[in-house]
Coordinates of C-alpha atoms in Angstrom, one line a residue:
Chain A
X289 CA 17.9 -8.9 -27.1
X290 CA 16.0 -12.0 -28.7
X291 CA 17.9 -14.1 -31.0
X292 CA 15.5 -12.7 -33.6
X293 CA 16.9 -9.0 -33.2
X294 CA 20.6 -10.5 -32.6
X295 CA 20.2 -12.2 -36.2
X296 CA 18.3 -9.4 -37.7
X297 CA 22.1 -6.9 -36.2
X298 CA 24.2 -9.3 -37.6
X299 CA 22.6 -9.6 -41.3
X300 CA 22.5 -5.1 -40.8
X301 CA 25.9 -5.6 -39.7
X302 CA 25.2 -3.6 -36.4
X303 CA 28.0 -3.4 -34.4
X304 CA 26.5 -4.3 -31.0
X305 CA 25.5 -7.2 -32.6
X306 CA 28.5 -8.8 -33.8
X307 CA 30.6 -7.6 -30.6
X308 CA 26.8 -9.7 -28.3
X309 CA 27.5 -12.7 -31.1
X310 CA 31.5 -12.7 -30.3
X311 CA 30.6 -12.7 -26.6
X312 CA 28.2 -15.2 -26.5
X313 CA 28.6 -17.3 -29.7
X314 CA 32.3 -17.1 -29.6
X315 CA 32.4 -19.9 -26.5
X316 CA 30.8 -22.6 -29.1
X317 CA 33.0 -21.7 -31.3
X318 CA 36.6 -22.2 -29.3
X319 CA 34.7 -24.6 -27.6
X320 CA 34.5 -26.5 -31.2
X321 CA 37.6 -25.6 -31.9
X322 CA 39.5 -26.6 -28.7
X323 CA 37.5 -30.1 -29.2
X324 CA 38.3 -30.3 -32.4
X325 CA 42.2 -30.9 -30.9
X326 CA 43.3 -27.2 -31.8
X327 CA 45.7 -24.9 -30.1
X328 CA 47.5 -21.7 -30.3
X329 CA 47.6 -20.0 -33.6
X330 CA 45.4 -22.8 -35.0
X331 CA 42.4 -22.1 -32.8
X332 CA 42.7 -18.6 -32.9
X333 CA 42.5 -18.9 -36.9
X334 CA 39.9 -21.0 -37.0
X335 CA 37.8 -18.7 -34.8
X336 CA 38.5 -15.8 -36.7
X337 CA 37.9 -17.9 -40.2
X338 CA 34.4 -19.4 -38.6
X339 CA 33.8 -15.6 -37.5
X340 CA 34.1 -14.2 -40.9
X341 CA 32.2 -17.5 -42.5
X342 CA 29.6 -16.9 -40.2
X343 CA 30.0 -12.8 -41.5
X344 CA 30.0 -14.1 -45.1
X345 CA 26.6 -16.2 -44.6
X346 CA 24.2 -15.1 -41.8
X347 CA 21.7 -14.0 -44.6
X348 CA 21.3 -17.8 -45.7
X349 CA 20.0 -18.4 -41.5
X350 CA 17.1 -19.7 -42.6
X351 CA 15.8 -20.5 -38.7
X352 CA 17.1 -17.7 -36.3
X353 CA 16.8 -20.0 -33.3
X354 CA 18.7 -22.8 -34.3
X355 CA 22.2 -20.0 -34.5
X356 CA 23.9 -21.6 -31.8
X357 CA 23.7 -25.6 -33.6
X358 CA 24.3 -23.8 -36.8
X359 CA 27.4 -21.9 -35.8
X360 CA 28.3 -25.5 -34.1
X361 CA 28.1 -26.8 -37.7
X362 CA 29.8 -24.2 -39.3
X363 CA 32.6 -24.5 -36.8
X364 CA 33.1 -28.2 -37.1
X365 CA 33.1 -28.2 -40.8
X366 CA 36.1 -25.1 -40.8
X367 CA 37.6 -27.4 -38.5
X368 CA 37.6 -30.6 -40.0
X369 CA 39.2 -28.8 -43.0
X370 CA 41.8 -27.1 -41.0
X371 CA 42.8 -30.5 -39.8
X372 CA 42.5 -31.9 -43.4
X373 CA 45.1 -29.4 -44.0
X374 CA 47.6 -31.1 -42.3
X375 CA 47.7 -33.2 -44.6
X376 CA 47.6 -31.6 -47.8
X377 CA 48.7 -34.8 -49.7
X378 CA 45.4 -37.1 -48.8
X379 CA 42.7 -36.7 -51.9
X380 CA 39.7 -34.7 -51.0
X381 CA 37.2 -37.9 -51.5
X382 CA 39.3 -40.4 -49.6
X383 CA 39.4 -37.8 -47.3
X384 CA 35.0 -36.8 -47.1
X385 CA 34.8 -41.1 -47.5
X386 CA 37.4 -41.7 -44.4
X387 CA 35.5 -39.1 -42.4
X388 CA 31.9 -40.4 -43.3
X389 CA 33.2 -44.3 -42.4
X390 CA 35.8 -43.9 -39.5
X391 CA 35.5 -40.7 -38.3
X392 CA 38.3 -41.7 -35.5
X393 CA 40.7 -42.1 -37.7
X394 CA 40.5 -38.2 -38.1
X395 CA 39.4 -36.9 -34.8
X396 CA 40.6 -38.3 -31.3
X397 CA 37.7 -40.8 -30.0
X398 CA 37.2 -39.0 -27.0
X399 CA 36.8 -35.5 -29.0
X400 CA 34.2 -37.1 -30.9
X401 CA 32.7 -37.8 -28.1
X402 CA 33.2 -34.0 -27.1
X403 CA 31.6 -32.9 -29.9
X404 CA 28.8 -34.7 -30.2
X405 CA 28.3 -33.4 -26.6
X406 CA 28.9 -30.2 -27.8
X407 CA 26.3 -30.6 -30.5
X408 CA 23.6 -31.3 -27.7
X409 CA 24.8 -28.3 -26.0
X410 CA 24.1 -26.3 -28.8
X411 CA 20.5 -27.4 -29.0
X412 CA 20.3 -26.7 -25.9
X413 CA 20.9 -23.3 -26.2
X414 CA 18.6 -22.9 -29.4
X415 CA 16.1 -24.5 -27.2
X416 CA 16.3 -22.3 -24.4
X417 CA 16.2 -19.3 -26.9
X418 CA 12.8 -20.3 -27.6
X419 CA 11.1 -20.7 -24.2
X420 CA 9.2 -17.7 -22.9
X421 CA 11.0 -15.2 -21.0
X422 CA 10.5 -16.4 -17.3
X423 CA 11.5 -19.5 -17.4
X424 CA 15.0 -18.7 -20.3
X425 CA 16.1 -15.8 -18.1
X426 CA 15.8 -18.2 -15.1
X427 CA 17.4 -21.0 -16.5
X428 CA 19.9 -18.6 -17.8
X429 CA 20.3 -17.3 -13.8
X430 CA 20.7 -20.9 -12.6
X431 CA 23.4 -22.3 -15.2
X432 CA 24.8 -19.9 -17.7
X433 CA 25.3 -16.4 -15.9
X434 CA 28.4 -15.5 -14.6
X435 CA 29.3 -15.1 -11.9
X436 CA 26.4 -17.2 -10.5
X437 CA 24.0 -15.0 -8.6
X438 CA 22.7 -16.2 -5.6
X439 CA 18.7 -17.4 -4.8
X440 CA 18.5 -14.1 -3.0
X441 CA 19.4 -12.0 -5.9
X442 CA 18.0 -14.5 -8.7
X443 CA 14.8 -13.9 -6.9
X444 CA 15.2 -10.0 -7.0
X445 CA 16.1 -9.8 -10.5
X446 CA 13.3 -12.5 -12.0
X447 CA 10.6 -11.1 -9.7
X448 CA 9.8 -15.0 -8.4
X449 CA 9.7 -15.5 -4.4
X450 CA 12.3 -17.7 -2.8
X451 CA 10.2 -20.5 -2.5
X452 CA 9.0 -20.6 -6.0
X453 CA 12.4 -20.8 -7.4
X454 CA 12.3 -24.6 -7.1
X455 CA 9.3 -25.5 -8.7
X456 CA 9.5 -23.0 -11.7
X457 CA 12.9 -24.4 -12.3
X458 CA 11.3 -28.1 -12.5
X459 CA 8.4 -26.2 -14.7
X460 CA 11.3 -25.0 -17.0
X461 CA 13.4 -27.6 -17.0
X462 CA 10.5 -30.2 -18.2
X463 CA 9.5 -27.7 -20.7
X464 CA 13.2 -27.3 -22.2
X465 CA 13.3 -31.6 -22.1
X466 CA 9.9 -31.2 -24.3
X467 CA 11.5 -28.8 -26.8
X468 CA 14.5 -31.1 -26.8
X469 CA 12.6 -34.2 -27.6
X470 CA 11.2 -32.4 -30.2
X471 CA 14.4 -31.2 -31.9
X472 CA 15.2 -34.8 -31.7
X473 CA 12.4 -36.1 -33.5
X474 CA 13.2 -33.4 -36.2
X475 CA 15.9 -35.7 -37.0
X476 CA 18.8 -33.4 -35.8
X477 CA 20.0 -35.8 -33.1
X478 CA 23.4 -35.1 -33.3
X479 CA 24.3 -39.2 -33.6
X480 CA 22.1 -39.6 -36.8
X481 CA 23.5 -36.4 -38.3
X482 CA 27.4 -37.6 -37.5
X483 CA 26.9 -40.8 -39.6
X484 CA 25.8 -38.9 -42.6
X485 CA 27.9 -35.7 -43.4
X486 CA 27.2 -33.2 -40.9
X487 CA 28.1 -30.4 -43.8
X488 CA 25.8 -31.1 -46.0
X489 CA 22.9 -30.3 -44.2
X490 CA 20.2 -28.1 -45.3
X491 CA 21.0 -24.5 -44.3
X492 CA 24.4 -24.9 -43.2
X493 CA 26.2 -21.8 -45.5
X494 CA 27.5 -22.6 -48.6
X495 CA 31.7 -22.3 -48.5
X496 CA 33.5 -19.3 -48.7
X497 CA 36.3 -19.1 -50.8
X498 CA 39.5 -18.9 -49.2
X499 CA 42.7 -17.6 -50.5
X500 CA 45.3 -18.6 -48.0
X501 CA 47.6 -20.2 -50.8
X502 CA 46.2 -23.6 -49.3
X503 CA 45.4 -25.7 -51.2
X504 CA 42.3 -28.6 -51.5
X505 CA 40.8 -26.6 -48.9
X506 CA 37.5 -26.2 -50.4
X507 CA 36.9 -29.5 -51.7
Chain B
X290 CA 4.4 -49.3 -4.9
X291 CA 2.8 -46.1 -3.9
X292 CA 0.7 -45.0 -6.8
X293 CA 0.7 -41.2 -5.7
X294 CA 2.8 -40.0 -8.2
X295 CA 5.6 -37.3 -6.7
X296 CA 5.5 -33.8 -7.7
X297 CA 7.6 -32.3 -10.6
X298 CA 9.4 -30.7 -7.7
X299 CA 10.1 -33.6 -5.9
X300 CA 11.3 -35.6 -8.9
X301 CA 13.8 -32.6 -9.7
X302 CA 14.9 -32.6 -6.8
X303 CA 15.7 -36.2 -6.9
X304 CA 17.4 -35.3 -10.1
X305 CA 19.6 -31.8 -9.2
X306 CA 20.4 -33.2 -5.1
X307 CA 20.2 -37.3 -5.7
X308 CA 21.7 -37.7 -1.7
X309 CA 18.3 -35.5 -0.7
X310 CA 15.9 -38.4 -2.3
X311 CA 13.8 -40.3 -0.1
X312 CA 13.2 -43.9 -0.2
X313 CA 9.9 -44.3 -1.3
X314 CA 10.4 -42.0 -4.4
X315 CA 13.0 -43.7 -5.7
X316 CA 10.9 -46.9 -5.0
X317 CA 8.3 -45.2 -7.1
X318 CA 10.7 -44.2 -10.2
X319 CA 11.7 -48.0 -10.5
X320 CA 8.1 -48.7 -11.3
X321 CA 6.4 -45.4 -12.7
X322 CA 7.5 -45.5 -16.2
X323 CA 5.9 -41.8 -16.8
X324 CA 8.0 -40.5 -13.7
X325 CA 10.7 -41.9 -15.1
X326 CA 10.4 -40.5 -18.3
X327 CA 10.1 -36.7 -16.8
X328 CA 13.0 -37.7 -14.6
X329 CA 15.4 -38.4 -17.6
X330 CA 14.1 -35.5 -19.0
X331 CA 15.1 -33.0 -16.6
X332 CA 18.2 -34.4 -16.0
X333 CA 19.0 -34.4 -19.3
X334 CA 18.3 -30.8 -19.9
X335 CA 19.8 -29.8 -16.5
X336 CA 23.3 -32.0 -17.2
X337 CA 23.3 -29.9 -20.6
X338 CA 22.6 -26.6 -19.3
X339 CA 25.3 -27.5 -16.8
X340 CA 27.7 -28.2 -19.2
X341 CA 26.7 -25.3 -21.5
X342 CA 28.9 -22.4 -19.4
X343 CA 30.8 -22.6 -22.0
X344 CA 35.0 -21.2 -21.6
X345 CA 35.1 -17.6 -22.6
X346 CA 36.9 -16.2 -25.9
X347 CA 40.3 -14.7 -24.9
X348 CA 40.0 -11.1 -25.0
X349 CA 42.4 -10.5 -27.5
X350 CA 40.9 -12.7 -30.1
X351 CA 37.8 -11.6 -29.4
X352 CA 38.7 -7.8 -29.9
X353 CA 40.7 -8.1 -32.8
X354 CA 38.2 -10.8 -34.3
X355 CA 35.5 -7.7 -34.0
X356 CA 37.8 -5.4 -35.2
X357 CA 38.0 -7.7 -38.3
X358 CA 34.9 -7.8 -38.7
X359 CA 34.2 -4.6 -38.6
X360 CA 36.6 -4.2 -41.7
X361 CA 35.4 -6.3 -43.3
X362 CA 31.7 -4.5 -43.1
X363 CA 33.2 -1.3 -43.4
X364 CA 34.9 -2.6 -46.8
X365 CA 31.4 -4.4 -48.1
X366 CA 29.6 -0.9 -47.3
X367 CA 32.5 1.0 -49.6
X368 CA 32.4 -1.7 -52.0
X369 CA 28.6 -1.3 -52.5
X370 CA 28.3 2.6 -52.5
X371 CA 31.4 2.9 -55.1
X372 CA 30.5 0.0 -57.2
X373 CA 33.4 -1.5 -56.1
X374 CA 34.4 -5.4 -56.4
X375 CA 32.9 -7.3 -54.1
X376 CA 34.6 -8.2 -50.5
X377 CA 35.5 -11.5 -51.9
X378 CA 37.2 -10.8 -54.9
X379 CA 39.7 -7.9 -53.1
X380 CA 43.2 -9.5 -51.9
X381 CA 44.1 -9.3 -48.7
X382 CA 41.0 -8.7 -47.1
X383 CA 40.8 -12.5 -45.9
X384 CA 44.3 -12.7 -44.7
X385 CA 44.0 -8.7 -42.7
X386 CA 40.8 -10.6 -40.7
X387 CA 42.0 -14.0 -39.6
X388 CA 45.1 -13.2 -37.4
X389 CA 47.7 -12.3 -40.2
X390 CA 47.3 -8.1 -39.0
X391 CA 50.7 -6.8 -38.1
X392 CA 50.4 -5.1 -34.9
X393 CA 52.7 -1.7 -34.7
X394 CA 52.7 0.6 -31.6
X395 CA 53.0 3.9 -32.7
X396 CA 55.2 5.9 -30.5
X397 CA 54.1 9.2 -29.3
X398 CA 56.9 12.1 -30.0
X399 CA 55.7 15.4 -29.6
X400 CA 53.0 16.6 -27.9
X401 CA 51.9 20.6 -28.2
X402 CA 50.2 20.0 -24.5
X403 CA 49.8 23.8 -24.7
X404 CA 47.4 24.2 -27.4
X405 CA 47.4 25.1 -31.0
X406 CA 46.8 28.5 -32.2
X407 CA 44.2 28.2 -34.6
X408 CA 40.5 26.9 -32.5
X409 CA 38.9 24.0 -32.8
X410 CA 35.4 26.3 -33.6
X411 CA 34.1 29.2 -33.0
X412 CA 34.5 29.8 -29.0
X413 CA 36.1 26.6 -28.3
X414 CA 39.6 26.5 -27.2
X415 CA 42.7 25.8 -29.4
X416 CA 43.2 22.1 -30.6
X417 CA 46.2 20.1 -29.0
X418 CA 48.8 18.7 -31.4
X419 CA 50.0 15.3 -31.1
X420 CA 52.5 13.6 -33.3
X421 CA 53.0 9.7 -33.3
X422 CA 55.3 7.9 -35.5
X423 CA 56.2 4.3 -36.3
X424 CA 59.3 3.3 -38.8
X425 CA 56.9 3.4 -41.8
X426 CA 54.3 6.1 -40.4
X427 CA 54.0 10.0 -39.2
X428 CA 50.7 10.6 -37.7
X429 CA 49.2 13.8 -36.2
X430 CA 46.4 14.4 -34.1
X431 CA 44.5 17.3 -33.0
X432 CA 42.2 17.0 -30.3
X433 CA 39.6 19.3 -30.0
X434 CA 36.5 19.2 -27.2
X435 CA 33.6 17.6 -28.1
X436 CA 29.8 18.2 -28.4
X437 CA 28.7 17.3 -25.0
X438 CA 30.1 16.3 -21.9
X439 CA 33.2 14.3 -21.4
X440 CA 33.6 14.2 -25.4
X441 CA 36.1 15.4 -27.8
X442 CA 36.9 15.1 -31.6
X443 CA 40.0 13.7 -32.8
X444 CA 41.0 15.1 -36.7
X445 CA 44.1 13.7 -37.5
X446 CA 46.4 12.5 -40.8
X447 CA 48.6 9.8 -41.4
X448 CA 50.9 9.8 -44.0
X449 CA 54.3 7.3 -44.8
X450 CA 57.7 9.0 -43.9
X451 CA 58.5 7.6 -47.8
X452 CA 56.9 7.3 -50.9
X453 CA 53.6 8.6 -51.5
X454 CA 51.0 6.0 -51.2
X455 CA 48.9 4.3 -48.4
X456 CA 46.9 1.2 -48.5
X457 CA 43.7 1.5 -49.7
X458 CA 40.4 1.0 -47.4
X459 CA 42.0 2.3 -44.1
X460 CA 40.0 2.6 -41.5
X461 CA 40.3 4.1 -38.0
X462 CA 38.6 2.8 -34.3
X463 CA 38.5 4.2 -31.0
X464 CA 37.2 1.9 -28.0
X465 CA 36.2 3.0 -24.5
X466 CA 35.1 -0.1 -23.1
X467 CA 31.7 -1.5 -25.3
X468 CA 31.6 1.5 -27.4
X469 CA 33.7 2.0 -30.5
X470 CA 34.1 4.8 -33.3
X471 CA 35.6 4.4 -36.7
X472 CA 36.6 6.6 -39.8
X473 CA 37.7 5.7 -42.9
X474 CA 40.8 6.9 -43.8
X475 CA 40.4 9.4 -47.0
X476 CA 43.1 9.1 -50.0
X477 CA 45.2 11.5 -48.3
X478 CA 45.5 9.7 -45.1
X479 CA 42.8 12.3 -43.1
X480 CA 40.5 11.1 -40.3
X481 CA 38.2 12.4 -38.3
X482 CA 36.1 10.8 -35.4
X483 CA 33.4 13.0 -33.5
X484 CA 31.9 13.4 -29.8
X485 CA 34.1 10.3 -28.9
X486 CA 34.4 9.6 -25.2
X487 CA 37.2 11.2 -23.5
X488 CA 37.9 7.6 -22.1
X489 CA 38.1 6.3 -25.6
X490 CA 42.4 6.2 -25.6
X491 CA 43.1 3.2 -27.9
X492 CA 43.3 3.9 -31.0
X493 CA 44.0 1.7 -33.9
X494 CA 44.3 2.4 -37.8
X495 CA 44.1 -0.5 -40.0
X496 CA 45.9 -0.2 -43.1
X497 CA 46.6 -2.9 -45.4
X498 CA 47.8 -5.8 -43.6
X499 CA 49.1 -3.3 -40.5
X500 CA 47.3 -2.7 -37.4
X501 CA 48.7 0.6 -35.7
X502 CA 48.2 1.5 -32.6
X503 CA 48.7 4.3 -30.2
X504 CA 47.7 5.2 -27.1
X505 CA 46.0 9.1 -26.7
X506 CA 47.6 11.1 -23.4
X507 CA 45.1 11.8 -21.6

């Protein structure tokens, strides 16, 4: 399935879809949230709430193959407010000003670090999603299948002999440093993007109201 | 320096297995600016794509997250074909997604195993019975074969031991591995779900901010 016809399921709400998105998407989004500092009941209910957010607002995707940085975003701005919650007492500006100047002070240093790491995997992915079909379902084989096939069966599946294995990999792997470059000079490096507010990007979904009895959480 | 510039190959290879380099290339990559611009390149998008096999979702969360979801469509779907408020505006519907569903096992307590007198259709054999309760809940089954191999058709009713009412909007799944059936629960608590797989066991019924669950004999 391309990422064209996964989008197109989720905005019909096809079932396949949404169980394919929960699958594949669902790792970004623990992976945000388990960055983020979260555990137990807290991760799990930010998944579900950035599950349902993404629910609520697939049909304002406006690029199909940037869902993986755009369920990043979603995620991190769920999360930031689930932290935020912790501390229901701090104003909602000094709160959007502290994050935008000293981001530290609310996340750990090292989990920013995780996320902007995070961030770049997500392009990654988007990336990938856009290559032509040899060289993503090879660079899928390689890195991202589980359990990792071997040479012998990668070059079964993908049709490539052995001995070309190595050199299309270099092909795709130069190719998939091109289409990063060029995310990059988009302006969505990840760095530029933290300084500003990540949130208030263009096409990240609009908030959904919530009505957990929390309050300040849609500030 | 040698001005031969290395293959793509050879430069990832330098990049993926660093101990495999040869001299001379690495000589070359100190001084070949362009080499050494495709060398970052592919070691960045390798060390990414490395890094991307992301930890997967725990099972649980991920099936009761789709489950959710699929609640939550089902719900919109009603909504819009009854002129209905919107998703959004119905309470509860928020909290019965993100992890606040009561799970209840519904305990099997009779079961006809011989089957029912009346048949399932015309030349089919009788339906068998099954009762489950909970503390709140009474719900029967009848399971009937199927169109097609391996399939059968579950009708069944749930209805509370007291008082009269059920929640509105409930909604029934099945799941044999990947594949999943659901019925909305009607007014009167009836259900039906057709051609399931005779695999498909788990059953849940989502009602109001309950999940129940019961487990069909096989």
């Amino acid at each position: 399935m391309t990422r064209e016809q996964l989008v197109a399921g989720l905005k019909a709400g096809e079932e396949s879809a949404w169980r394919l998105f929960i699958q594949d998407y669902g790792r970004m989004i623990y992976a945000v949230a388990t960055r983020l500092g979260l555990a137990g009941p807290e991760r799990d209910d930010l998944f579900q709430e950035a599950c349902l957010s993404v629910l609520e607002s697939i049909h304002t995707l406006r690029h199909p193959r940037r869902l993986a940085s755009w369920v990043y975003i979603v995620t991190y701005r769920l999360g930031i407010d689930a932290i935020r919650r912790r501390r229901p007492e701090a104003p909602v500006e000094d709160w959007a000003v502290l994050l935008e100047s000293n981001p530290t002070a609310v996340i750990e240093p090292t989990a920013l670090g995780d996320l902007e790491r995070l961030e770049e995997i997500a392009q990654v992915l988007d990336c990938l999603a856009e290559m032509d079909q040899r060289c993503r379902s090879l660079l899928q084989a390689l890195y991202l299948e589980e359990p990792r096939p071997t040479y012998e069966e990668i070059s079964r599946h993908q049709g490539i002999p052995m001995g070309s294995i190595g050199p299309t990999r270099a092909r795709c792997l130069e190719k998939l440093g091109n289409l990063l470059q060029d995310l990059s000079g988009e302006g969505a490096k990840p760095s530029s993007r933290r300084r500003g507010h990540p949130l208030s990007e263009a096409g990240v979904p609009p908030r959904v109201s919530r009505r957990r009895g929390r309050s300040g959480h849609d500030g | 320096m040698d001005r031969r510039h290395p293959t793509r190959e050879q430069i990832a290879r330098l990049v993926l297995s660093p101990d495999a380099a040869d001299r001379a290339l690495r000589a070359h990559l100190e001084e070949c600016s362009t080499c050494a611009r495709l060398a970052a390149s592919i070691k960045r998008s390798a060390d990414l794509l490395a890094e991307a096999r992301l930890s997967s979702v725990p099972r649980e969360l991920a099936e009761q997250t789709l489950l959710g979801l699929m609640h939550q469509l089902s719900e919109k779907a009603a909504g819009q074909s009854a002129g209905a408020p919107s998703t959004e505006d119905r309470p509860g519907a928020y909290e019965r997604l993100t992890g606040s569903l009561r799970e209840v096992w519904a305990a099997l307590v009779a079961d006809s195993l011989q089957t029912h007198a009346a048949p399932c259709r015309s030349g089919t054999p009788p339906p068998r019975m099954l009762l489950f309760e909970t503390e709140e809940l009474a719900i029967t089954i009848s399971l009937c074969p199927g169109e097609g191999a391996d399939r059968r058709d579950i009708k069944g009713q749930v209805v509370p031991k007291e008082g009269t009412g059920l929640p509105r909007d409930g909604l029934v799944l099945a799941v044999q591995g990947d594949q999943q059936w659901q019925s909305p629960v009607s007014a009167f608590g009836e259900f039906r779900l057709e051609a399931i797989g005779a695999g498909a066991d788990d059953v849940s019924i989502l009602l109001g901010d309950t999940r129940v669950r019961l487990r069909l004999p096989a």
